[in-house]
Coordinates of C-alpha atoms in Angstrom, one line a residue:
M1139 CA -29.4 13.6 22.4
V1140 CA -31.9 11.7 20.3
I1141 CA -30.3 9.8 17.4
T1142 CA -32.7 9.3 14.6
R1143 CA -33.1 10.1 10.9
K1144 CA -36.9 10.7 11.1
L1145 CA -38.0 14.2 10.1
K1146 CA -40.6 14.2 12.9
Y1147 CA -40.3 12.8 16.3
D1148 CA -41.3 13.6 19.8
T1149 CA -38.5 15.2 21.8
P1150 CA -38.3 13.6 25.3
R1151 CA -38.4 15.8 28.3
L1152 CA -35.9 14.8 31.0
S1153 CA -35.2 16.3 34.4
M1154 CA -33.1 15.4 37.4
G1155 CA -33.7 16.9 40.8
G1156 CA -36.2 19.3 39.4
V1157 CA -33.7 20.6 36.9
D1158 CA -34.5 20.2 33.2
I1159 CA -31.9 18.4 31.1
G1160 CA -31.5 20.0 27.7
M1161 CA -31.1 18.1 24.4
S1162 CA -27.9 18.3 22.5
Q1163 CA -27.6 18.1 18.7
Q1164 CA -24.2 16.5 18.7
V1165 CA -21.7 14.9 21.1
K1166 CA -18.0 14.2 20.9
V1167 CA -16.9 10.7 21.8
L1168 CA -13.1 9.9 21.7
G1169 CA -12.5 12.5 19.1
L1170 CA -15.5 11.5 16.9
T1171 CA -18.3 14.0 16.6
I1172 CA -21.7 12.2 16.4
D1173 CA -24.7 14.3 15.4
S1174 CA -28.4 13.4 16.0
G1175 CA -29.0 12.5 12.4
L1176 CA -25.8 10.4 12.0
T1177 CA -24.8 12.5 9.1
F1178 CA -21.2 13.1 10.5
N1179 CA -21.2 16.5 8.7
A1180 CA -19.9 18.2 11.8
H1181 CA -17.1 15.7 12.1
V1182 CA -16.1 16.2 8.5
R1183 CA -16.0 20.0 9.0
N1184 CA -13.9 19.6 12.0
V1185 CA -11.2 17.3 10.5
C1186 CA -11.1 19.3 7.2
S1187 CA -10.6 22.5 9.2
R1188 CA -7.7 20.9 11.1
A1189 CA -6.2 19.7 7.9
L1190 CA -6.5 23.1 6.2
G1191 CA -4.7 24.6 9.3
V1192 CA -1.7 22.3 8.5
Y1193 CA -1.9 23.4 4.9
K1194 CA -1.7 27.1 5.8
Q1195 CA 1.4 26.5 7.8
L1196 CA 2.9 24.4 5.0
S1197 CA 2.1 26.8 2.1
R1198 CA 4.5 29.4 3.5
A1199 CA 7.4 27.1 2.9
A1200 CA 6.4 25.3 -0.3
K1201 CA 6.0 27.3 -3.4
V1202 CA 6.0 26.3 -7.1
S1203 CA 9.6 27.4 -7.8
W1204 CA 11.2 27.1 -4.4
G1205 CA 10.7 25.7 -0.9
L1206 CA 10.2 22.3 0.6
H1207 CA 11.0 19.2 -1.6
P1208 CA 7.9 17.4 -2.8
E1209 CA 8.9 14.3 -0.8
V1210 CA 8.9 16.3 2.4
V1211 CA 5.4 17.6 1.6
R1212 CA 4.4 14.0 0.9
S1213 CA 5.7 12.9 4.3
I1214 CA 3.7 15.6 6.0
Y1215 CA 0.6 14.6 4.1
T1216 CA 0.8 10.9 4.7
A1217 CA 2.0 11.2 8.4
V1218 CA -0.1 14.1 9.5
V1219 CA -3.0 15.0 7.2
E1220 CA -4.3 11.6 6.3
P1221 CA -4.3 10.3 9.9
V1222 CA -6.2 13.4 11.0
V1223 CA -8.8 13.1 8.3
M1224 CA -9.2 9.3 8.4
Y1225 CA -9.5 9.0 12.2
A1226 CA -12.3 6.6 13.1
A1227 CA -12.9 6.1 9.4
S1228 CA -14.7 2.8 10.0
A1229 CA -17.5 4.7 11.8
W1230 CA -18.2 7.4 9.3
A1231 CA -17.0 6.0 6.0
P1232 CA -20.6 5.7 4.6
A1233 CA -20.8 9.5 4.8
T1234 CA -18.2 9.8 2.1
A1235 CA -20.7 8.7 -0.5
K1236 CA -22.4 12.2 -0.1
L1237 CA -21.4 14.8 -2.7
G1238 CA -21.1 17.5 0.0
V1239 CA -18.6 15.5 2.0
R1240 CA -16.6 14.6 -1.1
K1241 CA -16.3 18.3 -2.0
Q1242 CA -15.0 19.2 1.4
L1243 CA -12.4 16.4 1.3
G1244 CA -11.5 17.5 -2.3
I1245 CA -10.8 21.1 -1.1
V1246 CA -8.3 19.7 1.4
Q1247 CA -6.7 17.3 -1.0
R1248 CA -6.4 19.6 -3.9
S1249 CA -4.4 22.1 -1.8
F1250 CA -1.8 19.4 -0.8
A1251 CA -1.8 17.7 -4.2
Q1252 CA -0.9 21.0 -5.9
K1253 CA 2.0 21.4 -3.5
L1254 CA 3.2 17.8 -4.1
C1255 CA 3.4 18.2 -7.8
K1256 CA 4.4 22.0 -7.8
A1257 CA 1.3 22.9 -9.8
Y1258 CA -0.4 26.3 -10.2
R1259 CA -3.6 26.9 -8.2
T1260 CA -5.7 26.6 -11.4
V1261 CA -4.8 22.9 -11.9
S1262 CA -7.8 20.7 -11.3
L1263 CA -8.2 18.2 -8.5
N1264 CA -8.0 15.2 -10.9
S1265 CA -4.8 16.4 -12.6
S1266 CA -3.0 17.3 -9.3
M1267 CA -3.9 13.9 -7.7
V1268 CA -2.7 11.9 -10.7
L1269 CA 0.6 13.9 -10.8
A1270 CA 1.1 13.8 -7.0
G1271 CA 0.5 10.0 -6.9
I1272 CA -2.1 10.1 -4.2
L1273 CA -5.6 8.5 -4.0
P1274 CA -8.8 10.5 -3.4
L1275 CA -9.5 10.9 0.3
D1276 CA -13.0 9.6 0.2
L1277 CA -11.8 6.4 -1.4
R1278 CA -8.9 6.1 1.1
I1279 CA -11.4 6.4 3.9
Q1280 CA -13.6 3.7 2.4
E1281 CA -10.4 1.6 1.9
V1282 CA -9.4 1.9 5.6
A1283 CA -12.9 1.1 6.7
A1284 CA -13.0 -2.0 4.5
L1285 CA -9.7 -3.3 5.9
Y1286 CA -10.9 -2.7 9.4
E1287 CA -14.0 -4.8 8.8
A1288 CA -12.1 -7.5 7.0
K1289 CA -9.8 -7.9 10.0
R1290 CA -12.8 -8.5 12.2
G1291 CA -14.4 -11.2 10.0
V1292 CA -16.8 -9.2 7.8
V1293 CA -17.0 -10.8 4.4
L1294 CA -15.7 -8.7 1.5
P1295 CA -17.4 -9.4 -1.9
A1296 CA -14.0 -9.1 -3.6
L1297 CA -12.6 -12.0 -1.5
G1298 CA -15.4 -14.4 -2.3
D1299 CA -15.5 -17.3 0.1
R1300 CA -11.8 -16.9 1.2
E1301 CA -11.4 -16.6 5.0
V1302 CA -9.1 -13.8 6.2
E1303 CA -6.3 -14.8 8.6
R1304 CA -7.3 -13.4 12.0
R1305 CA -5.3 -13.0 15.2
F1306 CA -6.1 -14.9 18.3
A1307 CA -7.6 -12.8 21.1
Y1308 CA -5.3 -12.5 24.1
S1309 CA -7.9 -14.4 26.1
Q1310 CA -7.3 -17.4 23.9
T1311 CA -3.5 -17.4 24.4
P1312 CA -1.7 -19.2 27.2
H1313 CA -1.7 -17.4 30.6
P1314 CA 1.5 -15.5 31.3
A1315 CA 2.1 -17.8 34.2
E1316 CA 2.4 -20.7 31.8
H1317 CA 5.0 -18.9 29.6
I1318 CA 8.4 -20.6 29.3
E1319 CA 11.6 -19.0 27.8
L1320 CA 11.8 -19.6 24.1
Q1321 CA 15.0 -18.8 22.3
F1322 CA 16.8 -19.9 19.1
K1323 CA 20.5 -20.0 18.2
C1324 CA 22.0 -18.9 14.9
L1325 CA 24.0 -21.3 12.8
V1326 CA 25.8 -20.0 9.7
D1327 CA 27.3 -23.1 8.0
Q1328 CA 27.5 -26.9 7.9
T1329 CA 30.2 -27.1 10.6
E1330 CA 28.0 -25.3 13.2
V1331 CA 25.0 -27.4 12.3
D1332 CA 27.0 -30.6 12.8
R1333 CA 28.3 -29.3 16.1
H1334 CA 24.7 -29.0 17.4
R1335 CA 23.2 -32.2 16.1
H1336 CA 23.1 -34.0 19.4
Q1337 CA 19.3 -34.2 19.4
A1338 CA 17.7 -37.6 18.7
V1339 CA 15.4 -36.0 16.1
R1340 CA 16.2 -33.0 14.0
I1341 CA 13.4 -31.3 12.0
F1342 CA 14.4 -29.0 9.2
T1343 CA 11.6 -26.8 7.9
D1344 CA 11.3 -24.4 4.9
G1345 CA 8.7 -22.5 2.8
S1346 CA 8.8 -21.5 -0.8
K1347 CA 6.8 -19.5 -3.3
I1348 CA 7.6 -20.2 -6.9
E1349 CA 5.7 -19.5 -10.1
G1350 CA 2.8 -18.1 -8.1
K1351 CA 2.5 -21.3 -6.0
V1352 CA 3.2 -21.8 -2.3
G1353 CA 4.5 -24.8 -0.5
A1354 CA 6.3 -25.9 2.7
S1355 CA 8.1 -28.9 3.9
L1356 CA 9.5 -30.9 6.9
S1357 CA 12.7 -32.9 6.6
I1358 CA 13.2 -35.2 9.6
W1359 CA 16.7 -36.4 10.3
N1360 CA 18.2 -39.0 12.6
N1361 CA 22.0 -38.6 12.8
N1362 CA 23.2 -38.3 9.1
A1363 CA 20.1 -39.7 7.4
E1364 CA 16.7 -38.4 6.5
T1365 CA 14.1 -40.7 8.0
V1366 CA 10.9 -39.1 6.7
N1367 CA 9.8 -36.0 5.0
R1368 CA 6.5 -34.2 4.6
K1369 CA 5.2 -31.8 1.9
L1370 CA 2.6 -29.1 2.6
K1371 CA 0.6 -27.0 0.2
L1372 CA -0.8 -23.5 0.7
S1373 CA -3.2 -21.4 -1.4
S1374 CA -1.5 -19.3 -4.1
Y1375 CA -2.4 -16.0 -2.3
C1376 CA -0.5 -17.1 0.8
T1377 CA 3.0 -15.7 1.6
V1378 CA 6.4 -17.3 2.2
Y1379 CA 6.1 -16.1 5.8
Q1380 CA 2.9 -18.1 6.3
A1381 CA 4.6 -21.1 4.7
E1382 CA 7.5 -20.9 7.1
L1383 CA 5.3 -20.6 10.1
L1384 CA 3.1 -23.5 9.0
A1385 CA 6.1 -25.7 8.6
I1386 CA 7.3 -24.8 12.1
C1387 CA 3.8 -25.4 13.5
K1388 CA 3.7 -28.9 11.9
A1389 CA 7.1 -29.6 13.3
T1390 CA 5.8 -28.9 16.8
E1391 CA 3.0 -31.4 16.1
V1392 CA 5.6 -34.0 15.2
I1393 CA 7.5 -33.2 18.4
L1394 CA 4.3 -33.6 20.5
A1395 CA 3.6 -37.0 18.9
S1396 CA 7.2 -38.2 19.2
S1397 CA 8.5 -40.4 22.0
E1398 CA 12.0 -39.1 21.8
E1399 CA 13.2 -36.8 24.6
S1400 CA 15.6 -34.5 22.7
L1401 CA 14.4 -32.8 19.5
G1402 CA 15.5 -29.8 17.4
V1403 CA 13.7 -27.5 15.0
Y1404 CA 15.8 -25.8 12.3
S1405 CA 14.5 -23.0 10.1
D1406 CA 16.1 -20.5 7.7
S1407 CA 13.4 -17.9 8.5
R1408 CA 14.5 -15.6 11.3
S1409 CA 11.2 -13.7 11.1
A1410 CA 9.1 -16.9 11.7
L1411 CA 11.3 -17.9 14.7
Q1412 CA 11.1 -14.4 16.2
T1413 CA 7.3 -14.6 15.9
L1414 CA 7.3 -17.9 17.6
T1415 CA 9.5 -16.9 20.5
N1416 CA 7.7 -13.6 21.1
W1417 CA 4.8 -14.4 23.4
S1418 CA 3.1 -11.1 22.7
T1419 CA 2.4 -12.0 19.0
T1420 CA -1.0 -13.6 18.4
H1421 CA -0.6 -15.1 14.9
Q1422 CA -2.7 -18.2 14.6
L1423 CA 0.1 -20.5 13.6
A1424 CA 2.5 -19.2 16.2
V1425 CA -0.1 -19.6 19.0
K1426 CA -0.8 -23.2 18.0
A1427 CA 3.0 -23.9 17.8
R1428 CA 3.5 -22.5 21.3
R1429 CA 0.7 -24.7 22.7
N1430 CA 2.3 -27.7 21.2
I1431 CA 5.6 -26.8 22.7
L1432 CA 4.1 -26.3 26.1
A1433 CA 2.3 -29.7 25.9
A1434 CA 5.6 -31.3 24.8
V1435 CA 7.6 -29.7 27.6
A1436 CA 5.0 -30.9 30.1
K1437 CA 5.7 -34.5 28.8
G1438 CA 9.4 -34.1 29.5
R1439 CA 10.5 -33.3 26.0
R1440 CA 13.6 -31.1 25.5
I1441 CA 13.2 -28.8 22.5
E1442 CA 15.9 -26.6 20.9
M1443 CA 15.4 -24.2 18.0
Y1444 CA 17.9 -23.0 15.5
W1445 CA 18.1 -20.5 12.7
V1446 CA 20.1 -21.8 9.8
K1447 CA 21.6 -19.4 7.2
A1448 CA 19.9 -20.0 3.9
H1449 CA 21.8 -21.0 0.7
A1450 CA 25.0 -21.7 2.8
E1451 CA 25.2 -25.3 1.4
V1452 CA 23.8 -26.9 4.6
R1453 CA 22.7 -30.2 3.2
E1454 CA 19.7 -30.7 5.5
N1455 CA 18.4 -27.2 4.9
E1456 CA 19.0 -27.5 1.1
R1457 CA 16.9 -30.8 1.2
A1458 CA 14.1 -29.0 3.0
D1459 CA 14.3 -26.2 0.4
A1460 CA 14.1 -28.6 -2.5
L1461 CA 11.0 -30.4 -0.8
A1462 CA 9.3 -27.0 -0.3
K1463 CA 9.7 -26.1 -4.0
A1464 CA 8.5 -29.5 -5.1
A1465 CA 5.5 -29.1 -2.8
A1466 CA 4.7 -25.7 -4.4
L1467 CA 5.0 -27.0 -7.9
S1468 CA 3.7 -30.5 -7.9
L1469 CA 1.3 -31.0 -5.0
K1470 CA -2.3 -31.2 -6.3
T1471 CA -4.0 -31.8 -3.0
K1472 CA -6.3 -29.5 -1.0
P1473 CA -4.3 -26.8 0.6
N1474 CA -3.1 -27.5 4.2
Y1475 CA -3.6 -23.8 4.9
D1476 CA -5.7 -21.3 3.0
R1477 CA -6.2 -18.2 5.2
C1478 CA -5.8 -14.9 3.4
P1479 CA -2.9 -12.8 4.7
I1480 CA -3.6 -9.2 5.4
S1481 CA -1.2 -8.2 2.7
Y1482 CA -3.4 -10.0 0.2
V1483 CA -6.6 -8.3 1.5
K1484 CA -4.9 -4.9 1.3
R1485 CA -3.9 -5.7 -2.3
I1486 CA -7.5 -6.7 -3.3
I1487 CA -9.0 -3.6 -1.6
R1488 CA -6.4 -1.3 -3.3
M1489 CA -7.1 -2.8 -6.7
D1490 CA -10.8 -2.1 -6.2
T1491 CA -10.0 1.5 -5.1
L1492 CA -7.8 2.1 -8.2
D1493 CA -10.6 0.7 -10.4
R1494 CA -13.2 3.1 -8.9
W1495 CA -10.8 6.0 -9.1
N1496 CA -10.0 5.3 -12.7
R1497 CA -13.7 5.2 -13.7
R1498 CA -14.3 8.6 -11.9
Y1499 CA -11.1 10.1 -13.5
R1500 CA -12.3 9.1 -17.0
E1501 CA -15.9 10.3 -16.6
E1502 CA -15.1 13.8 -15.2
P1503 CA -14.5 16.5 -17.8
T1504 CA -11.4 18.1 -16.2
A1505 CA -7.7 17.1 -16.7
S1506 CA -8.0 16.9 -20.5
V1507 CA -4.2 17.5 -21.1
T1508 CA -3.3 15.1 -18.3
K1509 CA -5.4 12.4 -19.8
V1510 CA -3.4 12.6 -23.0
F1511 CA -0.3 11.5 -21.1
F1512 CA -2.0 9.4 -18.4
P1513 CA -5.3 8.0 -19.7
D1514 CA -5.5 5.5 -16.9
A1515 CA -5.3 6.7 -13.3
G1516 CA -4.5 3.3 -11.9
V1517 CA -1.5 2.9 -14.2
A1518 CA -0.4 6.5 -13.4
F1519 CA -0.6 5.8 -9.7
R1520 CA 1.9 3.0 -10.1
T1521 CA 4.3 4.8 -12.4
I1522 CA 4.3 8.6 -11.6
R1523 CA 6.8 8.2 -8.8
R1524 CA 9.4 7.2 -11.3
I1525 CA 9.3 10.7 -12.8
E1526 CA 11.1 13.5 -10.9
T1527 CA 8.6 16.1 -10.1
S1528 CA 9.3 19.7 -11.0
S1529 CA 7.2 22.8 -12.0
I1530 CA 8.2 22.2 -15.6
T1531 CA 7.1 18.6 -15.8
T1532 CA 3.8 19.6 -14.2
Q1533 CA 3.3 22.3 -16.8
I1534 CA 3.9 19.7 -19.5
F1535 CA 1.3 17.3 -18.1
T1536 CA -1.4 19.9 -17.2
G1537 CA -1.0 22.7 -19.8
H1538 CA -1.0 25.3 -17.0
G1539 CA 2.1 27.3 -17.3
G1540 CA 4.1 29.7 -19.4
F1541 CA 2.3 29.0 -22.7
S1542 CA 0.6 31.7 -24.7
G1543 CA -2.7 29.9 -24.7
Y1544 CA -2.7 29.7 -20.9
L1545 CA -1.4 33.2 -20.3
A1546 CA -4.0 34.7 -22.6
R1547 CA -6.8 33.2 -20.5
F1548 CA -5.8 35.4 -17.5
K1549 CA -5.1 38.5 -19.6
L1550 CA -1.3 38.1 -19.1
K1551 CA -0.8 38.1 -22.8
E1552 CA -2.9 39.5 -25.6
D1553 CA -2.4 36.9 -28.3
P1554 CA -2.7 33.1 -27.4
S1555 CA -1.1 32.2 -30.8
C1556 CA 2.2 30.4 -31.2
P1557 CA 5.0 32.3 -33.0
C1558 CA 5.1 29.6 -35.6
E1559 CA 1.6 30.4 -37.0
P1560 CA -1.0 33.1 -36.1
G1561 CA -4.3 31.6 -35.0
T1562 CA -2.7 28.4 -33.6
S1563 CA -2.9 28.4 -29.8
E1564 CA 0.3 27.6 -28.1
T1565 CA -0.2 24.6 -25.8
P1566 CA 2.2 22.0 -24.5
L1567 CA 0.8 19.5 -27.0
H1568 CA 1.3 21.8 -29.9
A1569 CA 4.8 22.8 -28.7
L1570 CA 5.9 19.2 -28.2
F1571 CA 4.3 17.4 -31.2
E1572 CA 3.5 20.0 -33.9
C1573 CA 5.4 23.2 -33.6
P1574 CA 7.9 23.6 -36.5
L1575 CA 10.1 25.8 -34.3
H1576 CA 11.2 22.7 -32.4
V1577 CA 11.5 20.2 -35.3
K1578 CA 15.2 19.7 -34.9
E1579 CA 14.9 18.5 -31.2
R1580 CA 11.9 16.4 -32.2
N1581 CA 13.8 14.7 -35.0
N1582 CA 16.7 14.0 -32.7
L1583 CA 14.4 12.3 -30.2
A1584 CA 12.7 10.3 -32.9
S1585 CA 16.1 9.2 -34.1
T1586 CA 17.2 8.2 -30.6
L1587 CA 14.0 6.2 -29.9
D1588 CA 13.3 5.0 -33.4
L1589 CA 9.8 6.3 -33.0
N1590 CA 7.8 9.3 -34.5
V1591 CA 7.3 11.9 -31.8
T1592 CA 3.6 12.5 -32.4
Q1593 CA 0.6 12.8 -30.1
E1594 CA -0.7 9.5 -31.4
N1595 CA 2.5 7.8 -30.0
V1596 CA 2.4 9.4 -26.6
Q1597 CA 1.7 6.2 -24.7
E1598 CA 4.6 4.5 -26.4
L1599 CA 6.8 7.5 -25.5
M1600 CA 5.7 7.2 -21.8
R1601 CA 6.8 3.6 -21.6
K1602 CA 9.8 2.5 -19.4
G1603 CA 13.1 3.0 -21.2
K1604 CA 11.7 5.8 -23.4
I1605 CA 10.1 8.1 -20.9
E1606 CA 13.5 9.4 -19.6
H1607 CA 14.4 10.6 -23.1
F1608 CA 11.0 12.1 -23.7
I1609 CA 10.9 14.0 -20.4
R1610 CA 14.3 15.4 -21.1
Y1611 CA 13.2 16.6 -24.5
A1612 CA 9.9 18.0 -23.1
V1613 CA 11.6 19.9 -20.3
K1614 CA 14.0 21.5 -22.8
I1615 CA 11.2 22.6 -25.2
V1616 CA 8.9 23.9 -22.4
G1617 CA 11.9 25.7 -20.9
K1618 CA 12.4 27.5 -24.2
V1619 CA 8.7 28.4 -24.4
N1620 CA 8.7 29.8 -20.9
K1621 CA 11.8 31.9 -21.4
R1622 CA 10.4 33.4 -24.7
N1623 CA 7.0 34.3 -23.2
K1624 CA 8.6 35.7 -20.0
S1625 CA 10.8 38.0 -22.0
Q1626 CA 7.9 39.4 -24.1

């Protein structure tokens, strides 16, 4: 196979043992179909075909009014469909910028999104995705590719000059023959801590994140008195887990520099201690701490590690906690640690994805009714899961359902007018905010919320604390409309 994007090129002629070797237009490598023009069109067709095969099986058991619960469908979508489509996404993500690829992915996603929100097949892709609470597949693929690159040191524009926290390669970690047994004991109160204070030096560590600032501390004790302490500062985007690991790593440096033979490390972070004692983890700070421990043991140091229950009135641990909070709030020095955690990178990439989706959602002409209730796709993505999905709520937010205006489009009803006034099309917006037939329920809701129930106040009605009452009112009204139109 010749890989090139040139329109004209000389096809090489190859033979082996007098037998001509034919040219292939595509080849499959570890499940990724690579074509001669690097368009990845064949790969997209293959994965979309597999995803649609899953949908055909699913559609038999998930209907609008009965069948699998939406959360079951969501589990199938996130655990089966997305992994199938996004396999090797970092290799073919640039192909998602093509309109043809986006359309193929949209066909797959629209089918599942409609099942997720119990929508009719006429509901648009934009509406169904917003109500299902899922991201466009092409943006998800680009998101996965961006995270893959960030983990391997590729600079992301959204991160600026921040450096991503990278794992050590196994070749950079101590050889298995050098491993020693690392364990920690659990102490739950002051009595147990006092029972184990036979070490010459005891180092209590802690990390804290408060008011968006991150700090860590070391409190070094000799018998009943604190001899010295140290405050550490981390960048605001760092996590408490990183702060706890940094404090333990600095404690091992103190141990390595100490001349005492018996030393103890105390921390209230079980996850940090488990990371440290697990030789298979390759976190930067954990690997550095293990190296210090190995060097200290080689010098004859005896090191013991303990987990101390937090907020159990252990005075040494409470002192370390106070120092960590003070470090976070008051230190103005350059951060002792500023690597971006993967969680922060994911958050930045997700924010960019939501922003791009929102721009696309607003620019496209579909989903006009949905945009009345959810004008911002990013906000809807974070809030839609609070609403219990049903076929009625989807009819409310899409306008596709048992309304005269919708039924008349498909010749299921002759007149699209609302019974309240001939010539006025019956839509969910009309039924909920204007129709005089439902003025009693509307006034009751307005009295409950102390807010006029009008289309202009939709965003206020959709706020937390009011949306439950509004949804209950809307379901009641739409249920009446459906029942009336069904009987006619």
